mmCIF file of C-alpha atoms and ligand atoms in Angstrom:
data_model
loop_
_atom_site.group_PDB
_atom_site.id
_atom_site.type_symbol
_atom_site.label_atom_id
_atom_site.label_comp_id
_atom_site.label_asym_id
_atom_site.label_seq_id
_atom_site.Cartn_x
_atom_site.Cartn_y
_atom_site.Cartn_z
ATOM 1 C CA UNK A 1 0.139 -27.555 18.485
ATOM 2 C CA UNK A 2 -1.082 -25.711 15.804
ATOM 3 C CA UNK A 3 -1.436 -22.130 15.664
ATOM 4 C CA UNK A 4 -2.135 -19.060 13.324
ATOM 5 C CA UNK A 5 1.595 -17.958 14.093
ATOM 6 C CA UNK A 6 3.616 -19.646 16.943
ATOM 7 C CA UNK A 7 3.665 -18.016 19.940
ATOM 8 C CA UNK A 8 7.983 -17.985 19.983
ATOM 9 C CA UNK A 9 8.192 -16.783 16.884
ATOM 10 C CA UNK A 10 5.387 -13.803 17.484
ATOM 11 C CA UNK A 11 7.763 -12.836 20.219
ATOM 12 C CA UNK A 12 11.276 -13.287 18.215
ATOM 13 C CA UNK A 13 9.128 -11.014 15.299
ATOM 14 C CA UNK A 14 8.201 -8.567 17.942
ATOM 15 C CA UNK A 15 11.519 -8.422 19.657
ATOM 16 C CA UNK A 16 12.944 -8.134 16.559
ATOM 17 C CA UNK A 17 10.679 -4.972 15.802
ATOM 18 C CA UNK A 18 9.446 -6.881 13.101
ATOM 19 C CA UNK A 19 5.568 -7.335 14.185
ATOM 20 C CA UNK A 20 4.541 -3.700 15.289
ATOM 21 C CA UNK A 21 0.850 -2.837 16.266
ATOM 22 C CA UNK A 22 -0.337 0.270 15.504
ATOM 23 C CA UNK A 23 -3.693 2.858 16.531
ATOM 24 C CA UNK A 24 -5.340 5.149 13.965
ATOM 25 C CA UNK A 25 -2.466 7.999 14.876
ATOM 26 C CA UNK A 26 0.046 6.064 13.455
ATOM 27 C CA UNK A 27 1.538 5.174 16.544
ATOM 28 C CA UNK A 28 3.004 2.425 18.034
ATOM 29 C CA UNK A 29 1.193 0.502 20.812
ATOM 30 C CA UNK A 30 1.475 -2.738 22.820
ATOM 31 C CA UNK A 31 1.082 -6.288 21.132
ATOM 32 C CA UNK A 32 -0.210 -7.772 24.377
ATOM 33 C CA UNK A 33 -3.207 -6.414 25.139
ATOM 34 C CA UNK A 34 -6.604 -6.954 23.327
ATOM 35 C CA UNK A 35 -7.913 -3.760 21.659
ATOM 36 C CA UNK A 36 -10.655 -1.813 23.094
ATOM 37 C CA UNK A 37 -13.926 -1.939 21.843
ATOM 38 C CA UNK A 38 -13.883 0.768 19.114
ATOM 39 C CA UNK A 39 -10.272 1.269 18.980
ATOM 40 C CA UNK A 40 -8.547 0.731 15.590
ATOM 41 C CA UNK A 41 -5.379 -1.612 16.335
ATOM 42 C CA UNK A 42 -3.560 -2.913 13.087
ATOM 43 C CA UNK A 43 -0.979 -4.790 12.598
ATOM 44 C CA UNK A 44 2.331 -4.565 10.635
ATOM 45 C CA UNK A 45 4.704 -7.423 9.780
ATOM 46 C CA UNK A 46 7.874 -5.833 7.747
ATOM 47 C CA UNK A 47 9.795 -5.262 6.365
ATOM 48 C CA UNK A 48 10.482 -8.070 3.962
ATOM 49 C CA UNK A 49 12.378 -7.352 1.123
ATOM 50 C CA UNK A 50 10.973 -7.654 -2.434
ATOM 51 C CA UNK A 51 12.570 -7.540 -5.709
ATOM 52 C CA UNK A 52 9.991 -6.662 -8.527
ATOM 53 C CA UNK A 53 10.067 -7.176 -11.895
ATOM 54 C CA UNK A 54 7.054 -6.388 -13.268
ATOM 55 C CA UNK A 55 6.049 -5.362 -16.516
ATOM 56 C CA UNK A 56 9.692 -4.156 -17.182
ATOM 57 C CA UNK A 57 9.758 -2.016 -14.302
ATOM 58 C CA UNK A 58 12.562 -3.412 -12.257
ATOM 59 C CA UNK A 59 12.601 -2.239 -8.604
ATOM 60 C CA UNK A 60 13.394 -3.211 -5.031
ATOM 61 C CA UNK A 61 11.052 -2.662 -2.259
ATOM 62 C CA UNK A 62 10.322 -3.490 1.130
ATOM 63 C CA UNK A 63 6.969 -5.052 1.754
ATOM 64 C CA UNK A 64 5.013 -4.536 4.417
ATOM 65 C CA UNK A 65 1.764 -6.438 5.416
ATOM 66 C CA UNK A 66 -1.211 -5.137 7.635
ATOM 67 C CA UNK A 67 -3.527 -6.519 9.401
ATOM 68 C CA UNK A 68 -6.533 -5.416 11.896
ATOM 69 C CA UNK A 69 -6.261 -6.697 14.849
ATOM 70 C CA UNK A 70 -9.395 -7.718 15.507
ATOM 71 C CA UNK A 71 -9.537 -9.590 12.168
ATOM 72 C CA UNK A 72 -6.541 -11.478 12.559
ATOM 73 C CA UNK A 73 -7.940 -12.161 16.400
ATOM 74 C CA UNK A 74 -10.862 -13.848 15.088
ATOM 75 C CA UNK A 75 -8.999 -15.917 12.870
ATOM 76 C CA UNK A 76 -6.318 -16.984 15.386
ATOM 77 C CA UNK A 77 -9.166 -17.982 17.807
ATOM 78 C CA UNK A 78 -10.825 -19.991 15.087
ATOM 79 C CA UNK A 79 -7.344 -21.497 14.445
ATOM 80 C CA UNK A 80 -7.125 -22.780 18.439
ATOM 81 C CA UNK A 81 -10.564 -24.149 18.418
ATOM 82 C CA UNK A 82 -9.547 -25.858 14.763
ATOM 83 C CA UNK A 83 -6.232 -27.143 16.598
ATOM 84 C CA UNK A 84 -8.774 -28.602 19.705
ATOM 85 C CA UNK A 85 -10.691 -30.357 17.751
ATOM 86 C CA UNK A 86 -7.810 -31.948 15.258
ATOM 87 C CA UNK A 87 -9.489 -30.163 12.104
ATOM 88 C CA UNK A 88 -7.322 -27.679 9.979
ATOM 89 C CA UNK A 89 -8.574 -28.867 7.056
ATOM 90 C CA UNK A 90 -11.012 -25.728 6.972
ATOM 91 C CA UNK A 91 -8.710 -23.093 7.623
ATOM 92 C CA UNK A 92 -7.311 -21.709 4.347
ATOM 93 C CA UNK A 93 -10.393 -20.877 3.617
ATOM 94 C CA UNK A 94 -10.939 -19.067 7.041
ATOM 95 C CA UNK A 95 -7.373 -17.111 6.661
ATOM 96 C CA UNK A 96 -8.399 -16.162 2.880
ATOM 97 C CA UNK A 97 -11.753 -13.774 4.351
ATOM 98 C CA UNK A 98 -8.926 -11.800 6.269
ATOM 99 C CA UNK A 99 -8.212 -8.552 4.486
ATOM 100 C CA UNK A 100 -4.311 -8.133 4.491
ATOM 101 C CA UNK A 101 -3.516 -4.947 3.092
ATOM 102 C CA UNK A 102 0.069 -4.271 2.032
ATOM 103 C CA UNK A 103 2.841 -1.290 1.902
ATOM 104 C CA UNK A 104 5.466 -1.391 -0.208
ATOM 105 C CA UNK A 105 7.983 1.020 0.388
ATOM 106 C CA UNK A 106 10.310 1.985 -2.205
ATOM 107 C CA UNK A 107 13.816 4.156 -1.240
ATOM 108 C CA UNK A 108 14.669 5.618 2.103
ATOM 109 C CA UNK A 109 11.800 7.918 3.272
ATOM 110 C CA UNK A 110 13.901 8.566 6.386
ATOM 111 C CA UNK A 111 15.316 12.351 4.918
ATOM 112 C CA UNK A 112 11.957 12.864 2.944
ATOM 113 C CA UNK A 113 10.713 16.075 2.526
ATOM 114 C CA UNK A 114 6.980 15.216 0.354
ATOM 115 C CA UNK A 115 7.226 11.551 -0.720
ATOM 116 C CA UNK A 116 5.554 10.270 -3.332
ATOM 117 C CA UNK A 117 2.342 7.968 -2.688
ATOM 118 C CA UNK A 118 -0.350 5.512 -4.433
ATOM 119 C CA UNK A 119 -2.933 4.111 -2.177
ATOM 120 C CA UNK A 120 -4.225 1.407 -4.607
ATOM 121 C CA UNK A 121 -7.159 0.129 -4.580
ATOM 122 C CA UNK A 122 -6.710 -3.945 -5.480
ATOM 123 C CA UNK A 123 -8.251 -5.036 -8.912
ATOM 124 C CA UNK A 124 -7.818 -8.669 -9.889
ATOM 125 C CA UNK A 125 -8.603 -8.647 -13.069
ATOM 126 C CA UNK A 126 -6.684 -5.232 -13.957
ATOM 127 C CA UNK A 127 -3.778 -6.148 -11.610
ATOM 128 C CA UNK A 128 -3.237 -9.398 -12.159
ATOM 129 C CA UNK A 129 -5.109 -10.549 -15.526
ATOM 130 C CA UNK A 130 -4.466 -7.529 -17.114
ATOM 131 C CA UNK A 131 -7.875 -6.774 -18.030
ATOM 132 C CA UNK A 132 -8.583 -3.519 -20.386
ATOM 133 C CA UNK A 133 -11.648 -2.636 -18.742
ATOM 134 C CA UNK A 134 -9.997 -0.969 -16.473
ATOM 135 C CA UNK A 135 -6.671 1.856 -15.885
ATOM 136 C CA UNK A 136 -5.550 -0.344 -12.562
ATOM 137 C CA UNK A 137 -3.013 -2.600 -14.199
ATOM 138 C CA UNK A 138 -0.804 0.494 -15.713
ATOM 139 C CA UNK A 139 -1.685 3.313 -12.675
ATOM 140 C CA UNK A 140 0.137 0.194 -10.340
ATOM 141 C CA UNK A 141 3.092 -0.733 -12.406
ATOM 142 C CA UNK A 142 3.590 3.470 -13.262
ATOM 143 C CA UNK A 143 3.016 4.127 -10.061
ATOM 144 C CA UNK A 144 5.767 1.761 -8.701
ATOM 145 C CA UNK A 145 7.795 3.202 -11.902
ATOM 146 C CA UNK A 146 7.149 6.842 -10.871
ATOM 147 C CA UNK A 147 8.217 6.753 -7.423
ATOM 148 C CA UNK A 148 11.294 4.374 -7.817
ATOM 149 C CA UNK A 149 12.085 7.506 -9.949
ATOM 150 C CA UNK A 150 11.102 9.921 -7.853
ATOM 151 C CA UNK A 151 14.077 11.568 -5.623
ATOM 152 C CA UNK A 152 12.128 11.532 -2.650
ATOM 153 C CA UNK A 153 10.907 7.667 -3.032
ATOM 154 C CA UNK A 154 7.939 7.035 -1.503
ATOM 155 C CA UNK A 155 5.203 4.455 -1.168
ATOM 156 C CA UNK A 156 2.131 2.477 -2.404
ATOM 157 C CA UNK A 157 -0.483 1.250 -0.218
ATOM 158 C CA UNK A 158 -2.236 -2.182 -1.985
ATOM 159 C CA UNK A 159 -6.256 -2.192 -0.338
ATOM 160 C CA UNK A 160 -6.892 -5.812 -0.613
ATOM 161 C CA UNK A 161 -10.539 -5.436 0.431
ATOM 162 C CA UNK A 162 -10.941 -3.089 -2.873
ATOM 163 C CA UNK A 163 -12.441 -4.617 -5.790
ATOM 164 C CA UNK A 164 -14.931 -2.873 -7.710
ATOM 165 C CA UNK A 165 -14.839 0.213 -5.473
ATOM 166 C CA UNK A 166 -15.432 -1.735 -2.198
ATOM 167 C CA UNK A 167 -18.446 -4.033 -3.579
ATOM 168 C CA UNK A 168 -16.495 -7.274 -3.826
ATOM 169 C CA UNK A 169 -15.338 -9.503 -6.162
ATOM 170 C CA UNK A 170 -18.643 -11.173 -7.159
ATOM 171 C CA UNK A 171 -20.645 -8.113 -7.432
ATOM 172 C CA UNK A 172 -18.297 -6.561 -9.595
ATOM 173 C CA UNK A 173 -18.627 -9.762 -12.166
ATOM 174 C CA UNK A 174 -21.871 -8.265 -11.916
ATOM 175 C CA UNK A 175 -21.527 -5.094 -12.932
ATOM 176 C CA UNK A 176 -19.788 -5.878 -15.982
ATOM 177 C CA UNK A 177 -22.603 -7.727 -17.504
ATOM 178 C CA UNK A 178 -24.616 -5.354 -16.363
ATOM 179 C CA UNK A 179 -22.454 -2.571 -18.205
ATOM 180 C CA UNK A 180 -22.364 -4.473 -21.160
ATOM 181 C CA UNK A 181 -26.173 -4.120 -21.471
ATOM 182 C CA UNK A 182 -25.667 -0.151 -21.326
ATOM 183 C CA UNK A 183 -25.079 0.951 -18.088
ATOM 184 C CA UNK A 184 -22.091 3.004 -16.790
ATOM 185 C CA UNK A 185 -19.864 1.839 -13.514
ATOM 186 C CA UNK A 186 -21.947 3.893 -11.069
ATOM 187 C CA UNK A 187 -25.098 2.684 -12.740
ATOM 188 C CA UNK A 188 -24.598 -1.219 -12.537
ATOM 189 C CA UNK A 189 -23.681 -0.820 -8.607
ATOM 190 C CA UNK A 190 -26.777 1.160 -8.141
ATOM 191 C CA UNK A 191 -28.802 -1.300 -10.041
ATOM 192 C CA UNK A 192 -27.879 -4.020 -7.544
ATOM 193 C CA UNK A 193 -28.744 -1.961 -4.571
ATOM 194 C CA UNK A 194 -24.734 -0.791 -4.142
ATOM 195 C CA UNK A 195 -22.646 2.491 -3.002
ATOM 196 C CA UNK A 196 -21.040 4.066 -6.209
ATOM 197 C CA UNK A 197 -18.223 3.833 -4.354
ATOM 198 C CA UNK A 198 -17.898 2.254 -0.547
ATOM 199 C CA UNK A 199 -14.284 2.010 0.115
ATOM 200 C CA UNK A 200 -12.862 2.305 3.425
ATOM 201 C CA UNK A 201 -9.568 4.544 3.757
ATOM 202 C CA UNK A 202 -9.148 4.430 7.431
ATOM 203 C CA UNK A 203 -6.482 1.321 7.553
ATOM 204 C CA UNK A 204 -4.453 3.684 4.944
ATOM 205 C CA UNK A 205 -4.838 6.546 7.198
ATOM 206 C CA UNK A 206 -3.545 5.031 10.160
ATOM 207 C CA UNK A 207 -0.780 3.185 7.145
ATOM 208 C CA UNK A 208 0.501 6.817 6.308
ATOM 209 C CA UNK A 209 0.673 8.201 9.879
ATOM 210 C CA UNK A 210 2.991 5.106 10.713
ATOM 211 C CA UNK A 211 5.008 5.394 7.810
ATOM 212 C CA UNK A 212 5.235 9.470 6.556
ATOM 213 C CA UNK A 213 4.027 10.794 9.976
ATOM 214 C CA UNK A 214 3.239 14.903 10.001
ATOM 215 C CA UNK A 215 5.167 14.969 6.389
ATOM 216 C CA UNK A 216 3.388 16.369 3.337
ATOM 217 C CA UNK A 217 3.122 14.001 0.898
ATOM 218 C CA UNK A 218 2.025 13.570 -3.399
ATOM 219 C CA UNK A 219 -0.918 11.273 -3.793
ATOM 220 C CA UNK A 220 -0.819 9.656 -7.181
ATOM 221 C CA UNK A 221 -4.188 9.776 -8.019
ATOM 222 C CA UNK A 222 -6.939 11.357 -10.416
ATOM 223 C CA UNK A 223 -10.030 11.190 -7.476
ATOM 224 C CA UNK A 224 -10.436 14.054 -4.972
ATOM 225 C CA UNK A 225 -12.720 11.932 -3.042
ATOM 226 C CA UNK A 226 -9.898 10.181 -1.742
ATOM 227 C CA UNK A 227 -7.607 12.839 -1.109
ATOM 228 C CA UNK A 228 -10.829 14.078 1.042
ATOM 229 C CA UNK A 229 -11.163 10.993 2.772
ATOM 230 C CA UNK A 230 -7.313 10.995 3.553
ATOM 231 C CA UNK A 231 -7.886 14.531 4.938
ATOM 232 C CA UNK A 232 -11.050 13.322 6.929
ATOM 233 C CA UNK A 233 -7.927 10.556 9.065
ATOM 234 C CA UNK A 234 -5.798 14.172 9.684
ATOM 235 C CA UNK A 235 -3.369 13.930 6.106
ATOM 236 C CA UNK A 236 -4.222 17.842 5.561
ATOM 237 C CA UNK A 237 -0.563 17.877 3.637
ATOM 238 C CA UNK A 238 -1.558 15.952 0.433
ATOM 239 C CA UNK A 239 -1.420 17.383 -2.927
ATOM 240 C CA UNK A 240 -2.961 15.255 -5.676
ATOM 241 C CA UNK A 241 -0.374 14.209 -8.366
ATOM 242 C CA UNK A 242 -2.794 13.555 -11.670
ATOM 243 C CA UNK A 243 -1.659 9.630 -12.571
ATOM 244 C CA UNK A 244 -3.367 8.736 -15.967
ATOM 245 C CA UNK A 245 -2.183 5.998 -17.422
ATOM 246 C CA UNK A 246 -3.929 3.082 -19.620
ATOM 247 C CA UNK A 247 -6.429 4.573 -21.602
ATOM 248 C CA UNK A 248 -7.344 1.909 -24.637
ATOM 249 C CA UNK A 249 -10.667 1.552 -26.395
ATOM 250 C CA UNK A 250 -12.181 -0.496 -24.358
ATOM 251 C CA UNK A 251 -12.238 1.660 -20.610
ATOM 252 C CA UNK A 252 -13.242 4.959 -22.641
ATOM 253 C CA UNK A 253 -16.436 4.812 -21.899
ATOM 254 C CA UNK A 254 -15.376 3.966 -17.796
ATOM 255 C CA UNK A 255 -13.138 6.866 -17.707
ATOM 256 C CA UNK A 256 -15.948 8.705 -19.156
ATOM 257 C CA UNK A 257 -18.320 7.979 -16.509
ATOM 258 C CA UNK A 258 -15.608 8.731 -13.632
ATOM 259 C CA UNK A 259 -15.110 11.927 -15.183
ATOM 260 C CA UNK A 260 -18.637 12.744 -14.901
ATOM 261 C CA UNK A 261 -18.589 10.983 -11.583
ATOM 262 C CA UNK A 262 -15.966 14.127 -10.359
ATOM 263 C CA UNK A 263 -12.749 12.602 -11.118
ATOM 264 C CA UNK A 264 -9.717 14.863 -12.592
ATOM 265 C CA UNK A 265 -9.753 13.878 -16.649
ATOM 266 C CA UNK A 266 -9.288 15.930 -19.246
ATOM 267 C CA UNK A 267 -11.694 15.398 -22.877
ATOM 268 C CA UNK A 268 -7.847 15.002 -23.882
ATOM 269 C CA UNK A 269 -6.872 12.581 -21.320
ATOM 270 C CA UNK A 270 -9.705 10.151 -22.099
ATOM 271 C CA UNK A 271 -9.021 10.127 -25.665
ATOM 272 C CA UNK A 272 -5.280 9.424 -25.089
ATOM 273 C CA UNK A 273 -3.829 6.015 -26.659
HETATM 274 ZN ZN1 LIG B 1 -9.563 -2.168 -12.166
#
């Protein structure tokens, strides 16, 4: 029979500690019952070791991926009725709209004091195609960079439901022929009837809980808003750690706008090489 994940294994993973569930506290709660209504239940698979070589940066973390519960029920339900009916042709497609966010943790934040974080949001086209139109490719390697360095370690969370500031994918396309016809980031989402900025922090929230618990922690990261919004989920110990990085002739004018926006850039750091 086909399902999502078998049934033994889901057990062996559990028993293992390897499939945790966790609430919006960080802590751990039980795998067999379904969720309340309401109540923020995600799930963590880890860790599974990753080399990375990426960009020269050479570095060995453990990966972690996370999962809402209630997403990943809706898919596994889908996947029985698929199995009943002797269809699975359909269901990559169905397991791609799930939004699997992912921690890698890098060192041993067991005796950490104030670890060093990145809660990155995912960019395709900065992150993987490299794309100058944005800082995201070089704030994720550095960021991997700076706290392999770092003597406390630390941690980045990837959001994989991200791009273009929580618009999507195809919207974002958008945007950038819109901003090539002279309208800044914030601009071009307004135009097509979109937040400046609409992403959700609480699965990161509930991330950090699990993983740094009470500790103070850096943020990597030139945005107050989302040191606020990590605040708003309880993370009152966070100091921002400025993380600019990737400034080229072509995202000038981007930085530009999220300095005006509120974001922490100096005249100086825009105009950086
Ligand atoms: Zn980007």
């Amino acid at each position: 029979m086909f399902t999502y994940l078998n049934p033994t294994i889901r057990q062996r993973l559990i028993d293992e500690h390897k499939l945790v569930r966790i609430n919006a506290e960080g802590t751990e709660t039980t795998l067999d019952q379904v969720p309340q209504e309401g109540e923020l239940a995600i799930n963590v698979l880890g860790p599974i070791p990753l080399p990375i070589d990426l960009d020269g940066v050479k570095i060995t973390t453990q990966w972690y991926a996370s999962v809402r519960s209630t997403e990943l029920n809706q898919v596994e339900e889908l996947a029985r009725d698929l199995s009943r009916q002797g269809s699975q042709t359909s269901f990559a497609e169905l397991a791609s709209s799930m939004a699997v966010n992912s921690v890698l943790v890098i060192g041993d934040l067991t005796n950490a004091t104030n670890p060093l974080v990145r809660v990155h949001s995912s960019c395709l086209t900065g992150d993987v195609f490299g794309s100058q139109r944005c800082e995201c490719g070089p704030q994720f390697v550095s960021a991997l960079d700076r706290i392999n360095q770092d003597e406390q370690g630390g941690l980045v969370i990837y959001m994989s439901g991200h791009e273009g500031r929580g618009i999507g994918l195809w919207a974002k396309a958008a945007t950038y022929l819109l901003q090539d016809s002279g309208e800044n980031t914030y601009e071009a989402n307004r135009s097509l009837g979109l937040p400046d900025d609409s992403r959700d922090f609480t699965d990161a929230g509930a991330l950090l809980h699990y993983f740094i618990g009470k500790r103070p922690f850096r943020l990597l990261t030139n945005n107050p808003k989302k040191v606020d919004d990590l605040r708003a989920f309880g993370h009152t110990q966070v100091t921002a750690v400025k993380h600019v990085i990737g400034v080229n002739p072509w995202n000038r004018r981007y930085l530009s706008a999220k300095k005006d926006w509120g974001h922490e850039l100096s005249e100086q750091d825009i105009s950086k090489t």
